Amino acid sequence: PRQAAQAFANARALNPDGSLAEDALAREVEAWHQGGETQRAQQRAREYLRLYPDGRRVAHVRRMGGLD
């Protein structure tokens, strides 16, 4: 999960305004959660909610980031 989270972060860094940026950040949250990195998952979840308050994956990100 750690390598996956870093890969999603790298993908987003390459094109932060691209069409895959939102999904990459959501998947990064999920990967940190699955890897037991609760604090990192929560930080990235907050970033997702800040950037995409009406995003398609808000509920999932809130749950994976422990923000429910």
PDB file of C-alpha atoms in Angstrom:
ATOM      1  CA  PRO A   1       0.000   0.000   0.000  1.00  0.00           C
ATOM      2  CA  ARG A   2       2.828   2.454   0.751  1.00  0.00           C
ATOM      3  CA  GLN A   3       4.265   2.113  -2.758  1.00  0.00           C
ATOM      4  CA  ALA A   4       0.804   2.483  -4.247  1.00  0.00           C
ATOM      5  CA  ALA A   5       0.151   5.639  -2.211  1.00  0.00           C
ATOM      6  CA  GLN A   6       3.436   7.114  -3.374  1.00  0.00           C
ATOM      7  CA  ALA A   7       2.689   6.201  -6.987  1.00  0.00           C
ATOM      8  CA  PHE A   8      -0.702   7.926  -6.793  1.00  0.00           C
ATOM      9  CA  ALA A   9       0.957  10.996  -5.243  1.00  0.00           C
ATOM     10  CA  ASN A  10       3.530  11.016  -8.051  1.00  0.00           C
ATOM     11  CA  ALA A  11       0.838  10.729 -10.704  1.00  0.00           C
ATOM     12  CA  ARG A  12      -0.975  13.698  -9.226  1.00  0.00           C
ATOM     13  CA  ALA A  13       2.229  15.724  -8.959  1.00  0.00           C
ATOM     14  CA  LEU A  14       2.902  15.208 -12.661  1.00  0.00           C
ATOM     15  CA  ASN A  15      -0.427  16.777 -13.613  1.00  0.00           C
ATOM     16  CA  PRO A  16      -2.219  18.285 -10.598  1.00  0.00           C
ATOM     17  CA  ASP A  17      -4.947  19.814 -12.765  1.00  0.00           C
ATOM     18  CA  GLY A  18      -5.363  16.778 -14.987  1.00  0.00           C
ATOM     19  CA  SER A  19      -8.435  14.647 -15.381  1.00  0.00           C
ATOM     20  CA  LEU A  20      -7.009  11.894 -13.151  1.00  0.00           C
ATOM     21  CA  ALA A  21      -5.858  14.107 -10.266  1.00  0.00           C
ATOM     22  CA  GLU A  22      -9.044  13.718  -8.221  1.00  0.00           C
ATOM     23  CA  ASP A  23      -9.087   9.942  -8.554  1.00  0.00           C
ATOM     24  CA  ALA A  24      -5.352   9.705  -7.826  1.00  0.00           C
ATOM     25  CA  LEU A  25      -5.778  11.620  -4.578  1.00  0.00           C
ATOM     26  CA  ALA A  26      -8.758   9.497  -3.551  1.00  0.00           C
ATOM     27  CA  ARG A  27      -6.792   6.325  -4.283  1.00  0.00           C
ATOM     28  CA  GLU A  28      -3.838   7.703  -2.322  1.00  0.00           C
ATOM     29  CA  VAL A  29      -6.106   8.144   0.707  1.00  0.00           C
ATOM     30  CA  GLU A  30      -7.312   4.580   0.298  1.00  0.00           C
ATOM     31  CA  ALA A  31      -3.779   3.206  -0.020  1.00  0.00           C
ATOM     32  CA  TRP A  32      -2.543   5.006   3.103  1.00  0.00           C
ATOM     33  CA  HIS A  33      -5.581   3.665   4.967  1.00  0.00           C
ATOM     34  CA  GLN A  34      -4.932   0.114   3.795  1.00  0.00           C
ATOM     35  CA  GLY A  35      -1.297   0.448   4.798  1.00  0.00           C
ATOM     36  CA  GLY A  36      -2.259   1.433   8.340  1.00  0.00           C
ATOM     37  CA  GLU A  37      -0.968   5.002   7.889  1.00  0.00           C
ATOM     38  CA  THR A  38      -3.949   6.620   9.581  1.00  0.00           C
ATOM     39  CA  GLN A  39      -2.484  10.085   9.967  1.00  0.00           C
ATOM     40  CA  ARG A  40      -1.363  10.272   6.340  1.00  0.00           C
ATOM     41  CA  ALA A  41      -4.737   8.994   5.157  1.00  0.00           C
ATOM     42  CA  GLN A  42      -6.451  11.672   7.213  1.00  0.00           C
ATOM     43  CA  GLN A  43      -4.161  14.428   5.895  1.00  0.00           C
ATOM     44  CA  ARG A  44      -4.726  13.446   2.281  1.00  0.00           C
ATOM     45  CA  ALA A  45      -8.484  13.074   2.922  1.00  0.00           C
ATOM     46  CA  ARG A  46      -8.619  16.634   4.209  1.00  0.00           C
ATOM     47  CA  GLU A  47      -6.729  17.791   1.147  1.00  0.00           C
ATOM     48  CA  TYR A  48      -9.196  15.938  -1.098  1.00  0.00           C
ATOM     49  CA  LEU A  49     -12.164  17.571   0.655  1.00  0.00           C
ATOM     50  CA  ARG A  50     -10.541  20.988   0.353  1.00  0.00           C
ATOM     51  CA  LEU A  51      -9.858  20.561  -3.369  1.00  0.00           C
ATOM     52  CA  TYR A  52     -12.984  18.592  -4.303  1.00  0.00           C
ATOM     53  CA  PRO A  53     -15.749  19.395  -1.792  1.00  0.00           C
ATOM     54  CA  ASP A  54     -18.339  18.083  -4.250  1.00  0.00           C
ATOM     55  CA  GLY A  55     -16.139  15.324  -5.627  1.00  0.00           C
ATOM     56  CA  ARG A  56     -17.425  11.966  -6.775  1.00  0.00           C
ATOM     57  CA  ARG A  57     -15.599  10.082  -4.034  1.00  0.00           C
ATOM     58  CA  VAL A  58     -16.279  12.313  -1.013  1.00  0.00           C
ATOM     59  CA  ALA A  59     -18.062   9.643   1.039  1.00  0.00           C
ATOM     60  CA  HIS A  60     -15.391   7.029   0.357  1.00  0.00           C
ATOM     61  CA  VAL A  61     -12.552   9.462   1.106  1.00  0.00           C
ATOM     62  CA  ARG A  62     -14.198  10.553   4.362  1.00  0.00           C
ATOM     63  CA  ARG A  63     -14.518   6.916   5.417  1.00  0.00           C
ATOM     64  CA  MET A  64     -10.977   5.898   4.401  1.00  0.00           C
ATOM     65  CA  GLY A  65      -9.546   9.045   5.981  1.00  0.00           C
ATOM     66  CA  GLY A  66     -11.364   8.450   9.246  1.00  0.00           C
ATOM     67  CA  LEU A  67     -13.320  11.681   8.946  1.00  0.00           C
ATOM     68  CA  ASP A  68     -16.794  10.200   9.435  1.00  0.00           C
TER      69      ASP A  68
END
